[in-house]
Amino acid sequence: MKKYLSILSLLIFGTAIQAQNDTTGSIAGKLSDHEVDGQPLPFANVIIKETNKGTTSDFDGLYSLQNIEPGFYTVEFSFIGYETLQIPNVEVTAGKVTEVNTGLGASAAALEEVIISTVSRKDSEVALLLEQKNAIQIQQSIGAEELSRKAVTNVEQGVSKVSGITMVQDRGIFVRGLDDRYNYLMINGLPVASSDPDFKIIPLSYISTNIVSSVNILKTFSPSLYSDFAGATFKINTPPAPAKPTTTINFGFNYNTNTTFENFLTDNSGDSEFLGYTGEGRNLPGELDINSLSLSATPEESARLFNTSWTPESKNAPLDTRFGISHGQRLFANDRENLGFVFSMNYRNFHRKQNGVERTLNSEGTAGQDFTSTNYNFSTQKSALLSLDYTRFNKLNLSFNTIYLQNSSNFIREAYGRNDGFTQLNNRDFFIRDMRYTENDQLTFQLTGNLEFQEKKHQIHFGASAGLGNNEVPDRRVLRAAGVGEDANYITTNGINPFKFYQSLENMNVNSRLEYELGFDQNEEGDYNTVFKIGHNLDHIEYQFYNRFITAQVNRNNLPNLNTNDPQDFFNQGFNEGFLSYSSTFDPTAASKIDQTINAGYLTFFRKWDRIILEAGLRAEHALREIIFREPLDRPQTPYQKLVYEPFDFNPSVNLKYELNETSNLRFTSSITNTRPRLREILPTVYQNGDGNQVIGNPDLLNSTNYNLDIKYEIFPTSSELFAITAFGKYLEDPIERLARSTSVGYRTFFDNFEEAYLYGLEMEARVNVGNLTKTENLKPLSFGFNAILMNSTATANADDPRFAVVTNKERKLQGASNWGINADLGYELVDTEKTESKINLIFNTYGKRIYAVGVEGADEIYEKPINQLDLSWNTEFNDHLGVKLTVRNILNEETLFTQDPTQEVRFPERFSNVVESFDLGTTFGVNVTYKF
């Protein structure tokens, strides 16, 4: 770790001494309409008379003119039917923003004096930092401007730069050591359910930054949020229609050092593999649908039953590709109403080949499995947005959004080595090939709006959403053999592991939001010092789960050799000669249903005094969960049983903010919240990995109760700089934990509630301009962002409770929690002129080791090693139309690593290794070109 920190320090210093002058400034401000009670005036013209620079005010009356040479200018404001206003002698200073706020009216008499204040675009770093400063809750935000500067292509990469947040490969976002289970996701203020049973929220890597205006990360609770909260609530906002027609086209390529142009295996069984749509190629045969209890096919029938092959296709992996198109414009705009739309479609794919090892260890450090593995994964991600926004008299705002997210994974895993759980190996290597295609689809329709009366004294906020999700794992094939190559033997023992299976999960989600806001004691700025809010939330989700297992039965002893390079030839021979046939037995756990309905009401009181702001409230939430399922030993005639869990929770919260002065705040927050499990954690079905490893849900899991406390001190030296430190603590009752038990053929992963856990620590954040900090003009182009977390945690299980009898360590760190984490970025502006901008960014992320799975039955915990990730991005905007982004990710070429130490004397020291799993990741080089018109 010290080595990497030294490298980072040298890079920071080396870049700092090359800094150059910041030569231009900006003019920004807000226009108001004196004919409509000083409301924002959108779509007005703003021109600098001495140059050809001009723009229009946006939906909120905001405007911005950038890259202006220092000097004095005349700024002209105009709008049809209004008196033109010219403001002379507006001074522009290098490296600073001159902000001019004024209003327009129908006559010169209506024009008022110019007012200076700090405003900017809502997706700009300055605007979001201002929003963070003014918010009553503790929040952090990242907008389109910063996402573009750091050359990230999806939301997950963006939020992983925020303090206390780390991105974990294939497992989503960790916030303050709490994994995906403790997070919540909202898009445009409404919840969106995940279609993937292994994720609590839709993985943020699925969401392209091209359909995002900003992301708010709320680390503290308020009653208008759902109580399923402990790590963070992520609020994603889609972009509004621009003031003038804008079309953006982008395309790009990635090269990965492990994969690109190397030999690559794929399962080409679908109709449109490149686009990530499987079509009908992997369909479940009609003989095996949900209504059939069992199947015993003849060899002749087996030969016709499936369209897929057991032999993968080999090719050289091409470059990864991405492309997208977006367009937005106002359809009409006048002094009464306006209507605009945004449309965006985006596609990207990835080829990844990873080499590594996989092992299972007992308490003596002896490996039951010891595999050398190679993973091949061709994945695609698609996102689309159609957004319409309508405003009438600036009193009624409506937005209709259609959001489509789809991803696919064409995954092949090959592993070979020792496997002591299988008896038919005859001292030969065990070989397994897992061919698994996964497709996730999510379609969401949203309607949101705001209605206001009497200068916002009365406001109504409302919204409704309907979503359909689908997760498919069609025709997964698991081949096992003794030996590798042309003379391998087909394994017929240990039949607990399926050869083929299908999995389908469908969900339907409807939700609504209604809030009434009443203001009292209006101040000079037009805001209200006292506000009451009362609201209601409804969220209903239905999950339909179905899976089907198919095995290949063998009816003779002397089998021909199996060629693992072309196993389909063996199956063809088996069907033709009659010694192989497919069968499927009745599985009582094959179908299950989970319904969840949340009804919640809340009341919030807001009061602003001279320097003190208080928000206090209470949320009452009834969360009904019904699981309809059968037990593994049930018969076909056994009726389904229903397991009902319906806690009624009261969630109080207090957010207190004390404005020490104009640039600093002291904050205090406290709340009680809850955490609900992921779907996989309660799904009463065994998920087989084919090599003996299994995952099984626990329908008896309880929701966790979380007691949260935060104290934060923050300083905003300028509109773009920040220093902050936060002390936080959490006490969790019944925390949900992942446990791992070693069996005769692998690991069985399961879930349970522990008794309690504590989590506390410090977060530190800094965002500075190095030139301003050091008072050195030559360093003005250099910016530095740094955030870190220091943390400790303790999870405790009662030794006398029989539920925890199998747990090895009754007191330990909380599963998923690291003791520390660091995110840092260094930006250097190479060029900043009227036509061209070019900036290079160096981004570093790391964290301390953490528990991946809790050890049981004498085995120690499985630990996850940190990944020290160093990325580089270089963004250049050549003019208003053309831009190029160059990226290098995982420069240090770190690998994933999971370890498990023995708890007893090592039985075979000469063969001992504590590595459970390790895979290389490779370094990825990318280029992306954007053209706007």
mmCIF file of C-alpha atoms in Angstrom, residues 405-716:
data_model
loop_
_atom_site.group_PDB
_atom_site.id
_atom_site.type_symbol
_atom_site.label_atom_id
_atom_site.label_comp_id
_atom_site.label_asym_id
_atom_site.label_seq_id
_atom_site.Cartn_x
_atom_site.Cartn_y
_atom_site.Cartn_z
ATOM 1 C CA LEU A 405 -32.371 -0.576 -19.345
ATOM 2 C CA GLN A 406 -31.134 -3.901 -20.710
ATOM 3 C CA ASN A 407 -27.976 -5.879 -20.189
ATOM 4 C CA SER A 408 -26.765 -9.316 -21.158
ATOM 5 C CA SER A 409 -23.885 -11.571 -20.172
ATOM 6 C CA ASN A 410 -22.638 -14.427 -22.366
ATOM 7 C CA PHE A 411 -20.419 -16.111 -19.812
ATOM 8 C CA ILE A 412 -18.239 -19.230 -20.065
ATOM 9 C CA ARG A 413 -16.164 -20.541 -17.174
ATOM 10 C CA GLU A 414 -13.618 -23.310 -17.580
ATOM 11 C CA ALA A 415 -11.867 -24.790 -14.547
ATOM 12 C CA TYR A 416 -9.741 -27.853 -13.965
ATOM 13 C CA GLY A 417 -7.755 -29.309 -11.095
ATOM 14 C CA ARG A 418 -8.205 -31.350 -7.934
ATOM 15 C CA ASN A 419 -11.753 -31.891 -6.645
ATOM 16 C CA ASP A 420 -11.860 -34.291 -3.690
ATOM 17 C CA GLY A 421 -15.673 -34.253 -3.562
ATOM 18 C CA PHE A 422 -15.955 -36.326 -6.747
ATOM 19 C CA THR A 423 -15.208 -40.053 -6.634
ATOM 20 C CA GLN A 424 -15.049 -40.849 -10.350
ATOM 21 C CA LEU A 425 -11.863 -38.963 -11.231
ATOM 22 C CA ASN A 426 -9.397 -41.880 -11.051
ATOM 23 C CA ASN A 427 -6.538 -39.521 -10.071
ATOM 24 C CA ARG A 428 -7.270 -37.250 -13.004
ATOM 25 C CA ASP A 429 -8.071 -33.558 -13.044
ATOM 26 C CA PHE A 430 -11.673 -32.564 -12.586
ATOM 27 C CA PHE A 431 -12.877 -30.402 -15.509
ATOM 28 C CA ILE A 432 -15.934 -28.144 -15.557
ATOM 29 C CA ARG A 433 -17.294 -25.837 -18.253
ATOM 30 C CA ASP A 434 -20.205 -23.586 -17.301
ATOM 31 C CA MET A 435 -21.963 -21.861 -20.237
ATOM 32 C CA ARG A 436 -24.346 -19.280 -18.823
ATOM 33 C CA TYR A 437 -26.304 -16.606 -20.650
ATOM 34 C CA THR A 438 -28.099 -13.962 -18.564
ATOM 35 C CA GLU A 439 -30.414 -11.254 -19.806
ATOM 36 C CA ASN A 440 -31.968 -8.456 -17.722
ATOM 37 C CA ASP A 441 -34.660 -6.120 -19.037
ATOM 38 C CA GLN A 442 -36.209 -3.162 -17.214
ATOM 39 C CA LEU A 443 -38.880 -0.868 -18.691
ATOM 40 C CA THR A 444 -40.192 1.998 -16.557
ATOM 41 C CA PHE A 445 -42.878 4.621 -17.208
ATOM 42 C CA GLN A 446 -42.982 7.705 -14.973
ATOM 43 C CA LEU A 447 -45.174 10.743 -14.576
ATOM 44 C CA THR A 448 -43.983 13.415 -12.135
ATOM 45 C CA GLY A 449 -45.152 16.931 -11.491
ATOM 46 C CA ASN A 450 -45.347 19.996 -9.277
ATOM 47 C CA LEU A 451 -48.203 22.457 -8.848
ATOM 48 C CA GLU A 452 -47.897 25.705 -6.903
ATOM 49 C CA PHE A 453 -50.193 28.502 -5.740
ATOM 50 C CA GLN A 454 -49.757 31.924 -4.132
ATOM 51 C CA GLU A 455 -46.019 32.395 -4.736
ATOM 52 C CA LYS A 456 -45.244 28.808 -3.692
ATOM 53 C CA LYS A 457 -47.089 29.122 -0.381
ATOM 54 C CA HIS A 458 -48.993 25.994 -1.399
ATOM 55 C CA GLN A 459 -47.197 23.300 -3.383
ATOM 56 C CA ILE A 460 -48.245 19.828 -4.455
ATOM 57 C CA HIS A 461 -45.603 17.339 -5.550
ATOM 58 C CA PHE A 462 -46.829 14.135 -7.167
ATOM 59 C CA GLY A 463 -45.664 11.191 -9.230
ATOM 60 C CA ALA A 464 -46.533 7.679 -10.337
ATOM 61 C CA SER A 465 -44.532 4.928 -11.944
ATOM 62 C CA ALA A 466 -45.074 1.488 -13.486
ATOM 63 C CA GLY A 467 -42.246 -0.875 -14.289
ATOM 64 C CA LEU A 468 -41.773 -4.312 -15.809
ATOM 65 C CA GLY A 469 -38.615 -6.327 -15.218
ATOM 66 C CA ASN A 470 -37.358 -9.665 -16.444
ATOM 67 C CA ASN A 471 -34.307 -11.756 -15.561
ATOM 68 C CA GLU A 472 -33.645 -14.799 -17.760
ATOM 69 C CA VAL A 473 -30.987 -17.505 -17.510
ATOM 70 C CA PRO A 474 -32.015 -19.719 -20.454
ATOM 71 C CA ASP A 475 -30.414 -23.097 -21.118
ATOM 72 C CA ARG A 476 -27.418 -22.889 -18.841
ATOM 73 C CA ARG A 477 -25.147 -25.875 -19.542
ATOM 74 C CA VAL A 478 -22.715 -27.365 -17.013
ATOM 75 C CA LEU A 479 -20.340 -29.999 -18.352
ATOM 76 C CA ARG A 480 -18.171 -32.031 -15.973
ATOM 77 C CA ALA A 481 -15.477 -34.531 -16.888
ATOM 78 C CA ALA A 482 -12.509 -36.458 -15.531
ATOM 79 C CA GLY A 483 -9.522 -35.260 -17.520
ATOM 80 C CA VAL A 484 -9.120 -32.576 -20.161
ATOM 81 C CA GLY A 485 -8.891 -32.875 -23.940
ATOM 82 C CA GLU A 486 -9.668 -35.744 -26.288
ATOM 83 C CA ASP A 487 -9.534 -38.668 -23.794
ATOM 84 C CA ALA A 488 -11.608 -37.272 -20.931
ATOM 85 C CA ASN A 489 -14.293 -39.333 -19.209
ATOM 86 C CA TYR A 490 -17.908 -38.300 -18.712
ATOM 87 C CA ILE A 491 -18.795 -38.012 -14.984
ATOM 88 C CA THR A 492 -22.011 -39.710 -13.892
ATOM 89 C CA THR A 493 -21.730 -39.485 -10.080
ATOM 90 C CA ASN A 494 -22.620 -36.607 -7.731
ATOM 91 C CA GLY A 495 -25.836 -36.015 -9.650
ATOM 92 C CA ILE A 496 -26.979 -33.284 -7.272
ATOM 93 C CA ASN A 497 -25.578 -30.760 -9.746
ATOM 94 C CA PRO A 498 -27.690 -30.103 -12.846
ATOM 95 C CA PHE A 499 -26.367 -30.383 -16.358
ATOM 96 C CA LYS A 500 -28.905 -27.923 -17.781
ATOM 97 C CA PHE A 501 -31.239 -25.489 -16.164
ATOM 98 C CA TYR A 502 -33.482 -22.541 -16.880
ATOM 99 C CA GLN A 503 -34.300 -19.664 -14.581
ATOM 100 C CA SER A 504 -36.869 -16.924 -15.065
ATOM 101 C CA LEU A 505 -37.752 -14.037 -12.775
ATOM 102 C CA GLU A 506 -40.439 -11.531 -13.705
ATOM 103 C CA ASN A 507 -41.352 -8.511 -11.644
ATOM 104 C CA MET A 508 -44.033 -5.879 -11.841
ATOM 105 C CA ASN A 509 -43.612 -2.673 -9.862
ATOM 106 C CA VAL A 510 -46.085 0.189 -9.374
ATOM 107 C CA ASN A 511 -45.558 3.096 -7.016
ATOM 108 C CA SER A 512 -46.817 6.584 -6.320
ATOM 109 C CA ARG A 513 -45.920 9.735 -4.448
ATOM 110 C CA LEU A 514 -48.138 12.567 -3.198
ATOM 111 C CA GLU A 515 -46.897 15.450 -1.034
ATOM 112 C CA TYR A 516 -48.490 18.716 0.075
ATOM 113 C CA GLU A 517 -46.230 21.565 1.180
ATOM 114 C CA LEU A 518 -47.445 24.640 3.080
ATOM 115 C CA GLY A 519 -45.231 27.654 3.734
ATOM 116 C CA PHE A 520 -45.420 30.422 6.347
ATOM 117 C CA ASP A 521 -43.401 33.544 7.152
ATOM 118 C CA GLN A 522 -42.114 34.519 3.706
ATOM 119 C CA ASN A 523 -38.716 36.231 3.758
ATOM 120 C CA GLU A 524 -37.191 38.881 1.488
ATOM 121 C CA GLU A 525 -35.803 36.287 -0.918
ATOM 122 C CA GLY A 526 -39.300 34.891 -1.511
ATOM 123 C CA ASP A 527 -38.663 31.688 0.443
ATOM 124 C CA TYR A 528 -40.613 30.567 3.513
ATOM 125 C CA ASN A 529 -39.005 30.313 6.919
ATOM 126 C CA THR A 530 -41.533 27.740 8.133
ATOM 127 C CA VAL A 531 -42.727 24.815 6.013
ATOM 128 C CA PHE A 532 -44.966 21.844 6.794
ATOM 129 C CA LYS A 533 -45.000 18.781 4.535
ATOM 130 C CA ILE A 534 -47.341 15.829 4.619
ATOM 131 C CA GLY A 535 -47.059 12.970 2.167
ATOM 132 C CA HIS A 536 -47.837 9.399 1.198
ATOM 133 C CA ASN A 537 -45.846 6.714 -0.647
ATOM 134 C CA LEU A 538 -47.064 3.444 -2.128
ATOM 135 C CA ASP A 539 -44.748 0.829 -3.604
ATOM 136 C CA HIS A 540 -45.956 -2.595 -4.724
ATOM 137 C CA ILE A 541 -43.701 -5.280 -6.259
ATOM 138 C CA GLU A 542 -44.671 -8.751 -7.471
ATOM 139 C CA TYR A 543 -41.961 -11.324 -8.217
ATOM 140 C CA GLN A 544 -42.677 -14.542 -10.141
ATOM 141 C CA PHE A 545 -39.803 -17.018 -9.996
ATOM 142 C CA TYR A 546 -39.452 -20.255 -11.947
ATOM 143 C CA ASN A 547 -36.582 -22.627 -12.646
ATOM 144 C CA ARG A 548 -36.167 -26.006 -14.262
ATOM 145 C CA PHE A 549 -33.384 -28.605 -13.941
ATOM 146 C CA ILE A 550 -32.555 -31.137 -16.670
ATOM 147 C CA THR A 551 -30.026 -33.954 -16.333
ATOM 148 C CA ALA A 552 -28.493 -36.233 -18.955
ATOM 149 C CA GLN A 553 -29.086 -39.838 -17.895
ATOM 150 C CA VAL A 554 -26.623 -42.613 -18.813
ATOM 151 C CA ASN A 555 -27.864 -46.196 -19.222
ATOM 152 C CA ARG A 556 -24.646 -48.163 -19.867
ATOM 153 C CA ASN A 557 -21.313 -48.586 -18.111
ATOM 154 C CA ASN A 558 -18.679 -48.498 -20.830
ATOM 155 C CA LEU A 559 -18.815 -45.028 -22.310
ATOM 156 C CA PRO A 560 -16.654 -43.706 -25.129
ATOM 157 C CA ASN A 561 -14.130 -40.976 -24.420
ATOM 158 C CA LEU A 562 -15.369 -37.414 -24.172
ATOM 159 C CA ASN A 563 -13.482 -34.674 -26.024
ATOM 160 C CA THR A 564 -13.865 -31.560 -23.870
ATOM 161 C CA ASN A 565 -12.988 -29.439 -26.911
ATOM 162 C CA ASP A 566 -16.043 -30.764 -28.813
ATOM 163 C CA PRO A 567 -18.472 -32.314 -26.304
ATOM 164 C CA GLN A 568 -21.458 -31.963 -28.659
ATOM 165 C CA ASP A 569 -20.024 -34.868 -30.680
ATOM 166 C CA PHE A 570 -20.242 -37.057 -27.549
ATOM 167 C CA PHE A 571 -23.883 -36.075 -26.968
ATOM 168 C CA ASN A 572 -24.783 -36.719 -30.624
ATOM 169 C CA GLN A 573 -23.203 -40.155 -30.370
ATOM 170 C CA GLY A 574 -25.029 -40.834 -27.105
ATOM 171 C CA PHE A 575 -28.437 -39.973 -28.549
ATOM 172 C CA ASN A 576 -27.777 -41.916 -31.761
ATOM 173 C CA GLU A 577 -26.569 -45.039 -29.925
ATOM 174 C CA GLY A 578 -29.203 -44.735 -27.191
ATOM 175 C CA PHE A 579 -26.972 -44.449 -24.119
ATOM 176 C CA LEU A 580 -27.859 -40.803 -23.322
ATOM 177 C CA SER A 581 -31.245 -39.168 -22.724
ATOM 178 C CA TYR A 582 -32.577 -36.066 -20.998
ATOM 179 C CA SER A 583 -34.855 -36.210 -17.977
ATOM 180 C CA SER A 584 -36.316 -33.765 -15.485
ATOM 181 C CA THR A 585 -37.831 -34.761 -12.158
ATOM 182 C CA PHE A 586 -40.427 -32.904 -10.142
ATOM 183 C CA ASP A 587 -38.918 -30.038 -8.139
ATOM 184 C CA PRO A 588 -41.293 -28.609 -5.507
ATOM 185 C CA THR A 589 -39.192 -25.431 -5.209
ATOM 186 C CA ALA A 590 -39.284 -24.711 -8.969
ATOM 187 C CA ALA A 591 -41.970 -22.020 -8.730
ATOM 188 C CA SER A 592 -42.424 -19.379 -6.059
ATOM 189 C CA LYS A 593 -43.940 -15.933 -5.715
ATOM 190 C CA ILE A 594 -42.990 -12.973 -3.566
ATOM 191 C CA ASP A 595 -45.218 -9.937 -3.071
ATOM 192 C CA GLN A 596 -44.109 -6.807 -1.275
ATOM 193 C CA THR A 597 -46.327 -3.803 -0.564
ATOM 194 C CA ILE A 598 -45.132 -0.682 1.224
ATOM 195 C CA ASN A 599 -47.629 1.890 2.469
ATOM 196 C CA ALA A 600 -46.125 4.909 4.162
ATOM 197 C CA GLY A 601 -47.203 8.293 5.438
ATOM 198 C CA TYR A 602 -44.949 11.056 6.700
ATOM 199 C CA LEU A 603 -44.966 14.495 8.264
ATOM 200 C CA THR A 604 -42.075 16.977 8.130
ATOM 201 C CA PHE A 605 -41.543 20.309 9.909
ATOM 202 C CA PHE A 606 -38.989 22.769 8.506
ATOM 203 C CA ARG A 607 -37.936 25.980 10.250
ATOM 204 C CA LYS A 608 -35.261 28.517 9.349
ATOM 205 C CA TRP A 609 -34.023 31.063 11.822
ATOM 206 C CA ASP A 610 -31.186 33.524 11.239
ATOM 207 C CA ARG A 611 -28.410 30.920 11.123
ATOM 208 C CA ILE A 612 -30.147 27.743 12.209
ATOM 209 C CA ILE A 613 -32.202 25.424 9.992
ATOM 210 C CA LEU A 614 -34.157 22.520 11.454
ATOM 211 C CA GLU A 615 -35.937 19.692 9.686
ATOM 212 C CA ALA A 616 -37.690 17.172 11.917
ATOM 213 C CA GLY A 617 -40.194 14.552 10.923
ATOM 214 C CA LEU A 618 -41.696 11.120 11.319
ATOM 215 C CA ARG A 619 -42.383 8.391 8.786
ATOM 216 C CA ALA A 620 -44.772 5.510 9.462
ATOM 217 C CA GLU A 621 -44.193 2.580 7.100
ATOM 218 C CA HIS A 622 -46.049 -0.709 6.810
ATOM 219 C CA ALA A 623 -44.031 -3.229 4.754
ATOM 220 C CA LEU A 624 -45.971 -6.387 3.913
ATOM 221 C CA ARG A 625 -43.991 -9.309 2.492
ATOM 222 C CA GLU A 626 -45.630 -12.563 1.372
ATOM 223 C CA ILE A 627 -43.609 -15.556 0.160
ATOM 224 C CA ILE A 628 -45.582 -18.360 -1.500
ATOM 225 C CA PHE A 629 -43.485 -21.496 -1.916
ATOM 226 C CA ARG A 630 -43.031 -25.225 -1.383
ATOM 227 C CA GLU A 631 -40.448 -27.046 0.708
ATOM 228 C CA PRO A 632 -37.802 -29.232 -1.030
ATOM 229 C CA LEU A 633 -39.444 -32.492 0.151
ATOM 230 C CA ASP A 634 -43.043 -31.545 -0.735
ATOM 231 C CA ARG A 635 -45.099 -33.691 -3.114
ATOM 232 C CA PRO A 636 -46.921 -32.458 -6.258
ATOM 233 C CA GLN A 637 -50.227 -32.517 -4.382
ATOM 234 C CA THR A 638 -48.857 -30.539 -1.433
ATOM 235 C CA PRO A 639 -50.410 -27.064 -1.407
ATOM 236 C CA TYR A 640 -48.186 -24.010 -1.473
ATOM 237 C CA GLN A 641 -47.535 -22.417 1.890
ATOM 238 C CA LYS A 642 -47.561 -18.707 2.558
ATOM 239 C CA LEU A 643 -45.073 -17.013 4.823
ATOM 240 C CA VAL A 644 -46.209 -13.520 5.866
ATOM 241 C CA TYR A 645 -43.973 -10.870 7.412
ATOM 242 C CA GLU A 646 -45.472 -7.399 7.962
ATOM 243 C CA PRO A 647 -43.514 -5.097 10.271
ATOM 244 C CA PHE A 648 -44.921 -1.649 11.004
ATOM 245 C CA ASP A 649 -42.088 0.794 11.611
ATOM 246 C CA PHE A 650 -41.862 4.376 12.848
ATOM 247 C CA ASN A 651 -38.884 6.226 11.444
ATOM 248 C CA PRO A 652 -38.109 9.555 13.118
ATOM 249 C CA SER A 653 -35.390 11.861 11.859
ATOM 250 C CA VAL A 654 -33.775 15.162 12.807
ATOM 251 C CA ASN A 655 -31.594 17.240 10.453
ATOM 252 C CA LEU A 656 -30.051 20.337 12.022
ATOM 253 C CA LYS A 657 -27.831 22.824 10.197
ATOM 254 C CA TYR A 658 -26.025 25.762 11.779
ATOM 255 C CA GLU A 659 -24.557 28.333 9.363
ATOM 256 C CA LEU A 660 -21.408 29.454 11.154
ATOM 257 C CA ASN A 661 -20.815 32.104 8.479
ATOM 258 C CA GLU A 662 -21.333 32.547 4.746
ATOM 259 C CA THR A 663 -18.805 29.848 3.876
ATOM 260 C CA SER A 664 -19.121 27.190 6.581
ATOM 261 C CA ASN A 665 -21.780 24.938 8.123
ATOM 262 C CA LEU A 666 -22.071 22.613 11.081
ATOM 263 C CA ARG A 667 -24.589 19.769 10.673
ATOM 264 C CA PHE A 668 -26.171 17.205 12.965
ATOM 265 C CA THR A 669 -28.473 14.389 11.848
ATOM 266 C CA SER A 670 -30.076 11.438 13.564
ATOM 267 C CA SER A 671 -32.583 8.842 12.381
ATOM 268 C CA ILE A 672 -33.956 5.313 12.713
ATOM 269 C CA THR A 673 -34.270 3.325 9.476
ATOM 270 C CA ASN A 674 -34.658 -0.268 8.241
ATOM 271 C CA THR A 675 -33.007 -2.624 5.778
ATOM 272 C CA ARG A 676 -34.814 -5.260 3.719
ATOM 273 C CA PRO A 677 -32.946 -8.245 2.210
ATOM 274 C CA ARG A 678 -32.183 -8.828 -1.445
ATOM 275 C CA LEU A 679 -34.450 -11.189 -3.329
ATOM 276 C CA ARG A 680 -31.812 -13.930 -3.572
ATOM 277 C CA GLU A 681 -31.380 -13.841 0.205
ATOM 278 C CA ILE A 682 -35.023 -14.805 0.858
ATOM 279 C CA LEU A 683 -35.711 -16.890 -2.257
ATOM 280 C CA PRO A 684 -36.403 -20.453 -1.022
ATOM 281 C CA THR A 685 -34.521 -22.109 -3.894
ATOM 282 C CA VAL A 686 -31.053 -23.629 -4.118
ATOM 283 C CA TYR A 687 -28.945 -21.933 -6.793
ATOM 284 C CA GLN A 688 -26.388 -24.425 -8.150
ATOM 285 C CA ASN A 689 -22.976 -23.413 -9.466
ATOM 286 C CA GLY A 690 -22.363 -26.772 -11.145
ATOM 287 C CA ASP A 691 -19.109 -27.511 -9.325
ATOM 288 C CA GLY A 692 -20.681 -28.189 -5.933
ATOM 289 C CA ASN A 693 -20.944 -24.581 -4.770
ATOM 290 C CA GLN A 694 -24.483 -23.488 -3.888
ATOM 291 C CA VAL A 695 -26.461 -20.455 -2.727
ATOM 292 C CA ILE A 696 -29.702 -20.854 -0.799
ATOM 293 C CA GLY A 697 -32.059 -18.151 0.470
ATOM 294 C CA ASN A 698 -33.668 -17.875 3.886
ATOM 295 C CA PRO A 699 -37.363 -16.840 3.746
ATOM 296 C CA ASP A 700 -37.346 -16.289 7.528
ATOM 297 C CA LEU A 701 -34.938 -13.330 7.338
ATOM 298 C CA LEU A 702 -35.982 -10.261 9.329
ATOM 299 C CA ASN A 703 -35.496 -6.660 8.336
ATOM 300 C CA SER A 704 -32.618 -4.907 10.073
ATOM 301 C CA THR A 705 -33.241 -1.828 12.228
ATOM 302 C CA ASN A 706 -30.599 0.895 11.917
ATOM 303 C CA TYR A 707 -29.862 3.765 14.315
ATOM 304 C CA ASN A 708 -27.898 6.466 12.473
ATOM 305 C CA LEU A 709 -25.971 9.509 13.714
ATOM 306 C CA ASP A 710 -23.883 12.024 11.700
ATOM 307 C CA ILE A 711 -22.038 15.235 12.621
ATOM 308 C CA LYS A 712 -20.425 17.211 9.786
ATOM 309 C CA TYR A 713 -18.354 20.367 9.533
ATOM 310 C CA GLU A 714 -17.856 21.858 6.071
ATOM 311 C CA ILE A 715 -16.156 24.918 4.565
ATOM 312 C CA PHE A 716 -16.745 26.324 1.069
#
